[in-house]
Tab-separated table of C-alpha atoms in Angstrom:
chain	number	residue	atom	x	y	z
A	1	MET	CA	46.210	35.290	-70.749
A	2	ALA	CA	44.904	38.022	-72.025
A	3	ILE	CA	41.402	37.455	-69.341
A	4	ARG	CA	44.280	37.360	-66.773
A	5	GLU	CA	45.955	40.828	-67.581
A	6	ARG	CA	42.524	42.060	-67.774
A	7	SER	CA	41.825	41.359	-64.165
A	8	SER	CA	44.943	42.462	-63.139
A	9	GLN	CA	44.606	45.801	-64.786
A	10	LYS	CA	41.085	45.780	-63.219
A	11	LEU	CA	43.202	45.677	-59.559
A	12	VAL	CA	45.609	48.995	-60.849
A	13	LEU	CA	42.792	50.795	-61.673
A	14	LEU	CA	40.914	50.289	-58.408
A	15	ALA	CA	44.547	51.058	-56.510
A	16	VAL	CA	45.305	54.231	-58.628
A	17	CYS	CA	41.180	55.014	-58.109
A	18	LEU	CA	41.696	54.724	-54.017
A	19	GLY	CA	44.547	56.799	-54.063
A	20	LEU	CA	42.034	59.518	-55.917
A	21	MET	CA	39.688	59.438	-53.967
A	22	LEU	CA	41.563	59.243	-50.774
A	23	SER	CA	43.195	63.004	-52.130
A	24	MET	CA	39.471	64.413	-53.340
A	25	PHE	CA	37.507	62.715	-49.905
A	26	ASN	CA	39.579	64.471	-47.711
A	27	SER	CA	39.400	68.174	-49.668
A	28	THR	CA	35.509	68.433	-48.940
A	29	MET	CA	35.715	67.149	-45.640
A	30	THR	CA	38.349	69.235	-44.236
A	31	ASN	CA	35.808	72.375	-44.651
A	32	VAL	CA	32.660	70.223	-43.574
A	33	ALA	CA	35.454	69.435	-40.266
A	34	LEU	CA	36.496	73.357	-39.680
A	35	PRO	CA	34.228	74.525	-37.355
A	36	ASP	CA	34.549	71.560	-34.921
A	37	LEU	CA	37.916	71.791	-35.380
A	38	GLY	CA	37.925	75.512	-34.155
A	39	ARG	CA	36.702	74.796	-31.322
A	40	SER	CA	38.151	71.673	-30.083
A	41	LEU	CA	41.564	73.375	-30.288
A	42	HIS	CA	40.169	76.670	-29.513
A	43	ALA	CA	41.500	78.436	-33.415
A	44	SER	CA	41.067	81.472	-34.090
A	45	ASP	CA	39.351	82.194	-37.658
A	46	THR	CA	43.326	83.337	-38.833
A	47	SER	CA	44.401	79.604	-38.151
A	48	LEU	CA	40.685	77.615	-38.915
A	49	GLN	CA	41.970	79.658	-42.572
A	50	TRP	CA	45.494	78.265	-42.593
A	51	VAL	CA	43.984	74.295	-42.194
A	52	ALA	CA	42.880	74.947	-45.803
A	53	THR	CA	45.315	77.319	-47.663
A	54	ILE	CA	48.603	75.567	-46.057
A	55	TYR	CA	47.371	72.379	-47.682
A	56	THR	CA	46.681	74.413	-50.819
A	57	LEU	CA	49.819	76.027	-50.849
A	58	THR	CA	52.285	72.669	-49.964
A	59	TYR	CA	49.847	71.090	-52.480
A	60	ALA	CA	50.329	73.807	-55.724
A	61	ALA	CA	54.439	74.778	-54.533
A	62	ALA	CA	54.651	70.618	-54.717
A	63	LEU	CA	52.764	68.897	-57.538
A	64	LEU	CA	55.594	69.845	-60.499
A	65	LEU	CA	58.027	67.906	-58.358
A	66	GLY	CA	56.090	65.094	-57.817
A	67	GLY	CA	55.727	64.071	-61.462
A	68	ALA	CA	59.229	64.444	-61.477
A	69	LEU	CA	59.694	62.271	-59.198
A	70	GLY	CA	57.648	59.262	-61.325
A	71	ASP	CA	60.493	59.808	-63.657
A	72	ARG	CA	62.928	59.525	-61.492
A	73	TRP	CA	61.975	56.671	-59.426
A	74	GLY	CA	59.627	54.772	-60.885
A	75	ARG	CA	55.182	55.592	-60.838
A	76	ARG	CA	55.052	52.455	-58.828
A	77	THR	CA	57.259	53.425	-56.309
A	78	ALA	CA	56.148	57.532	-56.210
A	79	PHE	CA	52.846	56.269	-55.486
A	80	LEU	CA	53.249	54.341	-52.576
A	81	LEU	CA	56.043	57.223	-51.100
A	82	GLY	CA	53.017	59.477	-51.684
A	83	VAL	CA	50.510	57.411	-50.673
A	84	LEU	CA	52.711	56.788	-47.230
A	85	VAL	CA	53.520	60.280	-47.545
A	86	PHE	CA	49.631	61.641	-46.545
A	87	SER	CA	48.733	58.731	-44.779
A	88	ALA	CA	51.650	59.939	-42.111
A	89	GLY	CA	50.028	63.238	-42.784
A	90	SER	CA	46.254	62.353	-41.330
A	91	LEU	CA	47.150	60.497	-38.482
A	92	LEU	CA	49.480	63.583	-37.069
A	93	CYS	CA	46.687	65.250	-38.252
A	94	THR	CA	44.180	62.597	-35.705
A	95	LEU	CA	47.313	63.266	-32.956
A	96	ALA	CA	47.197	67.741	-33.805
A	97	PRO	CA	47.083	69.073	-29.685
A	98	VAL	CA	47.552	72.679	-30.814
A	99	THR	CA	46.590	74.244	-34.062
A	100	GLY	CA	50.495	74.704	-35.056
A	101	LEU	CA	50.498	70.614	-34.825
A	102	LEU	CA	47.926	70.522	-36.930
A	103	LEU	CA	49.722	72.905	-39.675
A	104	GLY	CA	52.615	71.271	-40.079
A	105	ALA	CA	49.902	67.689	-40.790
A	106	ARG	CA	48.219	69.387	-43.455
A	107	ALA	CA	51.407	70.338	-44.866
A	108	VAL	CA	52.826	66.807	-44.457
A	109	GLN	CA	49.296	65.744	-46.486
A	110	ALA	CA	49.226	67.795	-48.927
A	111	LEU	CA	53.262	66.593	-50.066
A	112	GLY	CA	51.875	63.206	-50.302
A	113	ALA	CA	48.797	63.761	-51.946
A	114	ALA	CA	51.080	66.417	-54.620
A	115	ILE	CA	53.579	63.086	-55.110
A	116	MET	CA	50.654	61.077	-55.622
A	117	LEU	CA	48.284	62.160	-58.034
A	118	PRO	CA	50.232	63.148	-60.797
A	119	GLN	CA	51.203	59.043	-60.739
A	120	THR	CA	48.175	57.769	-60.486
A	121	LEU	CA	46.616	59.344	-64.261
A	122	SER	CA	50.654	58.285	-65.612
A	123	ILE	CA	50.154	54.989	-64.337
A	124	LEU	CA	46.433	54.223	-66.798
A	125	VAL	CA	48.493	55.951	-69.226
A	126	HIS	CA	51.024	53.340	-69.628
A	127	GLU	CA	48.567	50.423	-68.558
A	128	PHE	CA	45.714	50.543	-71.262
A	129	THR	CA	47.678	51.817	-74.161
A	130	ASP	CA	44.508	50.855	-76.551
A	131	PRO	CA	42.792	54.455	-77.207
A	132	ARG	CA	39.665	53.164	-75.931
A	133	GLU	CA	40.191	51.036	-73.192
A	134	ARG	CA	42.274	54.475	-72.027
A	135	ALA	CA	39.640	56.531	-72.264
A	136	ARG	CA	36.830	54.112	-69.889
A	137	ALA	CA	39.749	53.427	-67.547
A	138	VAL	CA	40.149	57.455	-67.667
A	139	SER	CA	36.580	57.864	-67.429
A	140	ALA	CA	36.767	55.318	-64.187
A	141	TRP	CA	39.430	57.506	-62.016
A	142	ALA	CA	37.181	60.518	-62.636
A	143	GLY	CA	34.157	59.233	-60.979
A	144	VAL	CA	35.522	57.915	-58.473
A	145	ALA	CA	36.922	61.162	-57.668
A	146	SER	CA	33.672	62.891	-58.037
A	147	LEU	CA	31.975	60.157	-55.690
A	148	GLY	CA	34.891	61.174	-53.522
A	149	LEU	CA	34.083	64.998	-53.683
A	150	ALA	CA	30.493	64.239	-53.070
A	151	ALA	CA	31.051	61.810	-50.101
A	152	GLY	CA	33.216	64.371	-48.123
A	153	PRO	CA	30.302	66.345	-46.637
A	154	VAL	CA	28.197	63.674	-46.305
A	155	VAL	CA	30.441	61.019	-44.741
A	156	GLY	CA	32.038	64.331	-43.064
A	157	GLY	CA	28.778	65.779	-41.766
A	158	ALA	CA	27.516	62.299	-40.426
A	159	LEU	CA	30.529	61.474	-38.359
A	160	LEU	CA	30.353	65.123	-37.173
A	161	SER	CA	26.781	64.049	-35.817
A	162	VAL	CA	28.424	61.031	-33.434
A	163	THR	CA	32.319	62.411	-32.991
A	164	THR	CA	35.058	64.446	-33.308
A	165	TRP	CA	37.004	65.291	-35.948
A	166	ARG	CA	39.558	63.056	-35.636
A	167	ALA	CA	37.589	60.828	-36.312
A	168	ALA	CA	37.751	61.921	-39.572
A	169	PHE	CA	41.470	62.388	-40.393
A	170	ALA	CA	41.503	58.873	-38.922
A	171	LEU	CA	39.189	57.369	-41.451
A	172	THR	CA	42.295	58.366	-43.960
A	173	VAL	CA	44.402	56.922	-42.783
A	174	LEU	CA	42.897	53.863	-42.972
A	175	LEU	CA	41.705	54.610	-46.180
A	176	GLY	CA	45.365	55.213	-46.915
A	177	VAL	CA	47.132	52.412	-45.240
A	178	VAL	CA	44.536	49.769	-48.358
A	179	THR	CA	45.273	52.091	-50.678
A	180	CYS	CA	49.063	51.396	-50.008
A	181	LEU	CA	48.584	47.411	-49.688
A	182	LEU	CA	46.338	46.895	-52.812
A	183	GLY	CA	48.836	49.537	-54.544
A	184	ARG	CA	51.998	47.197	-53.813
A	185	ARG	CA	50.485	44.198	-54.653
A	186	SER	CA	48.579	44.753	-58.188
A	187	ILE	CA	50.790	47.528	-59.469
A	188	PRO	CA	53.480	45.745	-61.794
A	189	VAL	CA	56.983	46.995	-61.387
A	190	GLU	CA	58.118	46.054	-65.034
A	191	ARG	CA	55.752	48.445	-66.061
A	192	HIS	CA	56.159	50.998	-63.748
A	193	GLY	CA	59.004	50.768	-61.684
A	194	ARG	CA	61.680	52.857	-61.963
A	195	PRO	CA	63.167	53.503	-65.634
A	196	GLU	CA	66.113	53.131	-67.631
A	197	GLY	CA	69.127	55.303	-67.813
A	198	HIS	CA	69.657	57.489	-65.088
A	199	ARG	CA	67.247	60.785	-64.519
A	200	THR	CA	68.787	63.529	-63.104
A	201	LEU	CA	66.541	65.787	-61.144
A	202	ASP	CA	65.843	69.026	-61.539
A	203	VAL	CA	66.452	70.838	-57.942
A	204	ALA	CA	66.299	73.855	-59.297
A	205	GLY	CA	63.832	73.711	-61.487
A	206	SER	CA	61.209	72.155	-58.261
A	207	LEU	CA	62.497	75.356	-55.801
A	208	THR	CA	61.399	78.042	-58.117
A	209	ALA	CA	58.885	76.080	-59.599
A	210	ALA	CA	57.572	75.648	-55.550
A	211	VAL	CA	57.966	79.713	-54.429
A	212	THR	CA	56.443	80.518	-58.058
A	213	LEU	CA	52.867	78.911	-57.224
A	214	ALA	CA	52.931	78.833	-53.219
A	215	ALA	CA	53.459	82.912	-54.100
A	216	LEU	CA	50.987	82.763	-56.819
A	217	VAL	CA	48.074	81.079	-54.254
A	218	PHE	CA	49.177	82.854	-51.480
A	219	ALA	CA	48.127	86.070	-53.234
A	220	LEU	CA	45.122	84.613	-54.936
A	221	SER	CA	43.959	83.413	-50.997
A	222	GLU	CA	44.924	86.429	-49.239
A	223	GLY	CA	43.793	89.220	-52.073
A	224	GLU	CA	40.341	89.338	-50.572
A	225	THR	CA	40.996	89.639	-47.052
A	226	ALA	CA	44.038	91.381	-46.921
A	227	GLY	CA	43.054	93.309	-49.860
A	228	TRP	CA	44.860	93.484	-53.214
A	229	SER	CA	46.775	96.969	-53.224
A	230	SER	CA	48.379	95.336	-49.605
A	231	PRO	CA	52.083	95.407	-49.580
A	232	ARG	CA	52.496	91.089	-49.034
A	233	VAL	CA	49.665	90.719	-51.991
A	234	LEU	CA	51.226	92.515	-54.683
A	235	GLY	CA	54.901	91.378	-53.578
A	236	ALA	CA	53.372	87.581	-53.946
A	237	LEU	CA	52.041	88.097	-57.086
A	238	ALA	CA	55.364	90.429	-58.121
A	239	LEU	CA	57.391	86.889	-56.430
A	240	SER	CA	55.361	84.677	-58.970
A	241	VAL	CA	55.808	86.469	-62.345
A	242	LEU	CA	59.654	86.854	-61.725
A	243	GLY	CA	59.412	82.964	-60.548
A	244	LEU	CA	57.778	82.414	-63.953
A	245	ALA	CA	60.010	84.478	-66.078
A	246	VAL	CA	63.149	82.506	-64.170
A	247	PHE	CA	61.445	79.310	-64.151
A	248	ILE	CA	60.822	79.608	-68.181
A	249	ALA	CA	64.000	80.556	-68.878
A	250	THR	CA	65.665	77.780	-67.163
A	251	GLN	CA	63.592	74.963	-68.859
A	252	LEU	CA	64.114	75.746	-72.122
A	253	SER	CA	68.021	76.806	-70.822
A	254	LYS	CA	68.043	72.452	-70.124
A	255	GLY	CA	66.105	71.482	-72.531
A	256	ARG	CA	68.236	72.713	-75.427
A	257	ASN	CA	71.149	71.261	-73.126
A	258	GLY	CA	69.518	67.700	-72.942
A	259	ARG	CA	69.357	67.980	-69.528
A	260	ASN	CA	66.151	66.456	-68.301
A	261	PRO	CA	64.446	69.594	-67.722
A	262	LEU	CA	61.441	69.296	-64.378
A	263	MET	CA	58.588	70.505	-67.826
A	264	PRO	CA	59.491	69.565	-71.015
A	265	MET	CA	58.765	72.959	-72.497
A	266	GLY	CA	57.978	70.797	-75.897
A	267	VAL	CA	54.435	70.183	-74.070
A	268	TRP	CA	53.195	73.373	-75.050
A	269	ARG	CA	53.622	73.092	-78.566
A	270	SER	CA	50.314	70.747	-78.795
A	271	ARG	CA	47.170	72.739	-79.159
A	272	PRO	CA	44.833	70.270	-77.499
A	273	PHE	CA	47.670	69.613	-74.526
A	274	ILE	CA	46.997	73.929	-74.310
A	275	ALA	CA	43.249	73.148	-74.320
A	276	ALA	CA	43.497	70.638	-71.973
A	277	ASN	CA	44.950	72.807	-69.124
A	278	VAL	CA	43.159	75.026	-70.567
A	279	GLY	CA	39.273	73.132	-69.824
A	280	GLY	CA	41.293	71.812	-66.605
A	281	PHE	CA	41.578	75.668	-65.608
A	282	ALA	CA	37.528	76.539	-66.068
A	283	TYR	CA	36.761	73.601	-64.552
A	284	PHE	CA	38.016	73.728	-61.313
A	285	ALA	CA	37.429	76.934	-61.152
A	286	VAL	CA	33.877	76.546	-61.421
A	287	PHE	CA	33.178	73.362	-59.744
A	288	PHE	CA	34.731	74.834	-56.333
A	289	GLY	CA	33.451	77.937	-56.422
A	290	VAL	CA	30.326	77.319	-56.395
A	291	LEU	CA	30.874	74.787	-53.895
A	292	PHE	CA	32.465	77.448	-51.611
A	293	PHE	CA	29.963	80.463	-51.806
A	294	TYR	CA	26.485	77.643	-52.074
A	295	SER	CA	27.922	76.093	-48.974
A	296	LEU	CA	27.720	79.584	-47.634
A	297	ASP	CA	24.321	80.615	-48.772
A	298	LEU	CA	22.738	77.212	-48.648
A	299	GLN	CA	23.556	77.321	-44.236
A	300	ASP	CA	23.794	81.020	-43.705
A	301	GLN	CA	21.474	82.495	-45.786
A	302	ARG	CA	19.425	79.779	-46.187
A	303	GLY	CA	19.687	77.933	-42.845
A	304	TYR	CA	19.793	74.879	-43.479
A	305	SER	CA	22.236	72.729	-41.607
A	306	VAL	CA	26.083	71.673	-42.267
A	307	LEU	CA	24.755	68.030	-42.974
A	308	ALA	CA	21.501	68.830	-44.348
A	309	ALA	CA	23.934	71.291	-46.644
A	310	GLY	CA	26.034	68.252	-47.966
A	311	PHE	CA	23.429	66.370	-48.640
A	312	ALA	CA	22.004	69.608	-50.927
A	313	PHE	CA	24.956	68.826	-53.599
A	314	LEU	CA	25.012	64.806	-53.742
A	315	PRO	CA	22.223	65.668	-57.046
A	316	MET	CA	25.313	67.011	-58.487
A	317	THR	CA	28.744	65.010	-56.906
A	318	LEU	CA	26.419	61.858	-57.909
A	319	VAL	CA	25.245	63.604	-61.575
A	320	MET	CA	29.213	64.022	-61.875
A	321	ALA	CA	29.972	60.142	-61.014
A	322	LEU	CA	27.191	59.144	-62.469
A	323	VAL	CA	27.994	60.640	-66.361
A	324	ALA	CA	31.435	59.625	-66.016
A	325	PRO	CA	31.349	55.589	-67.753
A	326	VAL	CA	29.213	57.487	-71.007
A	327	THR	CA	32.304	60.067	-71.192
A	328	GLY	CA	34.197	57.103	-71.721
A	329	ARG	CA	32.389	55.814	-74.608
A	330	LEU	CA	31.669	58.932	-75.763
A	331	MET	CA	35.470	60.014	-76.157
A	332	ALA	CA	36.217	56.124	-76.798
A	333	ARG	CA	33.826	57.766	-79.813
A	334	TYR	CA	34.368	60.541	-80.800
A	335	SER	CA	37.903	61.940	-78.474
A	336	ALA	CA	38.366	63.343	-75.986
A	337	ALA	CA	38.407	67.447	-77.227
A	338	PRO	CA	34.395	67.253	-78.910
A	339	VAL	CA	33.461	65.711	-75.310
A	340	MET	CA	35.711	68.948	-72.767
A	341	ILE	CA	34.310	71.574	-75.153
A	342	SER	CA	30.615	70.235	-74.592
A	343	GLY	CA	31.099	69.862	-70.914
A	344	LEU	CA	32.343	73.534	-70.784
A	345	ALA	CA	29.109	74.688	-72.314
A	346	VAL	CA	26.867	71.963	-70.344
A	347	THR	CA	28.776	73.662	-67.376
A	348	ALA	CA	28.016	77.409	-69.054
A	349	ALA	CA	24.447	76.254	-69.821
A	350	GLY	CA	24.354	75.721	-64.912
A	351	SER	CA	26.163	77.975	-63.905
A	352	LEU	CA	24.196	81.083	-66.039
A	353	LEU	CA	20.839	79.288	-65.228
A	354	LEU	CA	21.485	79.504	-61.260
A	355	ALA	CA	22.827	83.728	-62.166
A	356	ALA	CA	18.860	83.481	-63.201
A	357	ALA	CA	17.516	81.809	-60.325
A	358	SER	CA	15.770	84.710	-58.263
A	359	ARG	CA	13.910	83.444	-55.903
A	360	ALA	CA	14.152	79.392	-56.602
A	361	THR	CA	13.703	76.514	-54.270
A	362	LEU	CA	15.891	74.361	-52.662
A	363	ALA	CA	14.916	71.703	-55.270
A	364	GLY	CA	15.574	74.773	-57.905
A	365	ILE	CA	18.890	75.264	-56.522
A	366	GLU	CA	19.482	71.144	-56.369
A	367	TRP	CA	18.278	70.719	-60.929
A	368	ARG	CA	20.702	73.957	-62.009
A	369	LEU	CA	23.803	71.963	-59.281
A	370	ALA	CA	23.135	68.957	-61.142
A	371	LEU	CA	23.317	70.712	-64.899
A	372	VAL	CA	26.411	71.513	-63.781
A	373	GLY	CA	27.283	68.105	-62.184
A	374	ILE	CA	26.924	66.903	-65.672
A	375	GLY	CA	28.797	69.787	-67.475
A	376	CYS	CA	31.731	68.681	-64.474
A	377	GLY	CA	30.986	64.953	-65.523
A	378	LEU	CA	32.395	65.577	-68.708
A	379	LEU	CA	34.767	67.996	-68.151
A	380	SER	CA	36.509	65.482	-65.458
A	381	SER	CA	38.214	62.726	-67.489
A	382	SER	CA	38.052	64.280	-71.184
A	383	ILE	CA	40.595	67.118	-70.351
A	384	SER	CA	42.757	64.647	-68.360
A	385	ASN	CA	42.383	62.181	-70.615
A	386	LEU	CA	43.136	64.692	-73.289
A	387	ALA	CA	46.695	66.291	-72.000
A	388	VAL	CA	47.787	63.046	-71.320
A	389	SER	CA	47.044	61.496	-75.022
A	390	SER	CA	48.273	64.512	-76.843
A	391	VAL	CA	52.049	64.388	-75.689
A	392	PRO	CA	54.220	61.893	-75.791
A	393	ASP	CA	53.870	58.652	-73.516
A	394	ARG	CA	57.214	59.372	-72.062
A	395	LEU	CA	55.661	62.811	-71.406
A	396	SER	CA	52.464	61.641	-69.038
A	397	ASN	CA	54.168	62.128	-65.876
A	398	SER	CA	54.889	66.002	-66.408
A	399	ALA	CA	51.431	66.349	-68.221
A	400	SER	CA	49.503	65.095	-65.154
A	401	ALA	CA	51.217	67.052	-62.597
A	402	VAL	CA	50.657	69.904	-65.389
A	403	GLN	CA	47.351	69.792	-65.758
A	404	ASN	CA	46.649	69.309	-61.961
A	405	THR	CA	48.859	72.337	-60.919
A	406	PHE	CA	46.107	74.336	-63.702
A	407	ARG	CA	42.851	72.602	-61.745
A	408	GLN	CA	44.264	74.256	-58.356
A	409	ILE	CA	44.864	77.670	-59.796
A	410	GLY	CA	41.706	77.545	-60.792
A	411	SER	CA	40.242	76.434	-57.756
A	412	THR	CA	42.488	78.829	-55.770
A	413	LEU	CA	41.214	81.592	-58.512
A	414	GLY	CA	37.239	80.887	-59.177
A	415	VAL	CA	37.433	81.657	-55.089
A	416	ALA	CA	38.981	84.664	-55.194
A	417	VAL	CA	37.181	86.274	-57.845
A	418	LEU	CA	33.836	85.194	-57.291
A	419	GLY	CA	34.662	85.741	-53.002
A	420	ILE	CA	35.705	89.690	-55.095
A	421	ILE	CA	32.011	89.448	-56.973
A	422	VAL	CA	29.477	88.500	-53.897
A	423	ARG	CA	30.859	90.698	-51.528
A	424	GLY	CA	31.373	93.842	-53.848
A	425	SER	CA	28.172	93.306	-54.436
A	426	GLY	CA	26.151	96.711	-53.051
A	427	SER	CA	22.833	94.608	-52.775
A	428	GLY	CA	23.837	91.857	-51.189
A	429	PHE	CA	25.089	88.274	-50.608
A	430	THR	CA	22.779	86.715	-52.613
A	431	VAL	CA	22.376	89.371	-55.685
A	432	GLY	CA	26.031	89.366	-55.854
A	433	LEU	CA	26.091	85.504	-56.158
A	434	GLN	CA	23.734	85.472	-59.424
A	435	GLU	CA	26.472	88.412	-60.943
A	436	GLY	CA	29.304	85.860	-59.865
A	437	MET	CA	27.825	83.446	-61.874
A	438	ALA	CA	26.446	84.961	-64.590
A	439	THR	CA	30.271	85.933	-64.720
A	440	ILE	CA	31.352	82.503	-64.628
A	441	GLY	CA	29.092	81.216	-67.089
A	442	THR	CA	30.446	83.867	-69.202
A	443	PHE	CA	33.824	82.267	-68.993
A	444	LEU	CA	32.933	78.786	-69.246
A	445	VAL	CA	31.588	80.529	-73.051
A	446	VAL	CA	34.744	82.280	-73.695
A	447	CYS	CA	37.103	78.922	-72.767
A	448	ALA	CA	34.890	76.545	-74.716
A	449	LEU	CA	35.104	78.943	-77.912
A	450	VAL	CA	39.466	78.978	-77.025
A	451	SER	CA	39.049	75.672	-76.638
A	452	LEU	CA	37.090	74.830	-79.519
A	453	LEU	CA	39.986	77.476	-81.837
A	454	LEU	CA	42.651	75.084	-80.391
A	455	VAL	CA	41.713	71.432	-81.250
A	456	LEU	CA	40.665	72.749	-84.829
A	457	GLY	CA	42.113	70.742	-87.601
A	458	SER	CA	44.383	68.704	-84.625
A	459	PRO	CA	43.891	65.259	-84.821
A	460	MET	CA	43.098	65.088	-81.289
A	461	GLY	CA	39.448	67.113	-82.592
A	462	SER	CA	38.570	64.119	-85.198
A	463	ARG	CA	39.221	61.076	-83.340
A	464	PRO	CA	40.795	59.610	-80.970
A	465	ARG	CA	45.498	59.212	-81.221
A	466	GLU	CA	46.607	55.570	-81.087
A	467	ALA	CA	48.591	55.067	-78.020
């Protein structure tokens, strides 16, 4: 019986990992496909920017709603629905004849990802109740995410060398169908079905959160191109601040009245949970900032092709995947918090070494990127484990959604801030990129110190939490 249960758990792990990989692969593959897409649809640079931005906006806006749907309908139903919606969006992308329809299809993709992703981590929390087994499962989950990120530029570049961007989206449709079939077969209804009791959906909170996050991501995305003092950027920032204040007030009120708030504010009483979100924010800020600007450096400054630039990132992304099993064992022995803080420190070291690489060869850049990859590999699963393990299991959906939201904001802000530093440098792109990496490295050191202060004296900082 125990052997059969472990086999069943492995299938569940495979299903949720495929769902996660689907989203990660899509995020990096699309960036590689943008130039070919622009030529095929005769899209302007602004339209191409919106192909990426509309996905980010919709995804960020719907993440908290995605977590709430898992609480309302059950994790299994929400996961399968998210995969189906994402796959439908991918199919629409494949068939889109004009840019306008492609933008709509990208929004559908993002909505599906926002519903699916919070369920993946929450399913693992309830499937693997032993803290050590959970740590290993989350590490495998994070390793697969790294493989998806690594595969995107390489597979996308390979496909584009023999066919068009439509084939890349068609591949995500195929992966989505496989994920849905495996998830339907393997994820048990009795553990992940509709929860007992009637849970109302916080519609007002969902709308407020969507507007707040969409306004914030829009402002961060548009600030560099439109100007930080432009009316639409300042208006979006003001709307996000106002929306946040209204959201917190309404969530506190619903919590006091026992009316199932979208985000139970009690999760913020956990200092390890706060530390996990600090780590998640920092992790995605540096990872996506490095991917974006070193892609420009390799292609525009060093003259490499899209495929060659994709391969240049393999040392970083493959190291992330290889570090994942080690991270699981480290968390099982020492707990997630010290592993996360170590990851922040190693990533900071890699960033500062990149900042010092003024005349480095490609190999010199790659080993520094690999060091960043080691740090990110330590971060990827440890922050997720710390986030869901530092709150009651019944709040795991909310914790996962919040943690993914902070990651998304970090990725957007990381690219925006690096862009300000790089393009604001009077000494050119290369020097500006070095200055930006020095800033990122310093920021990571500060985040490591803040996280250390947050977890000191907490049980999560010294041993794994018993489920």
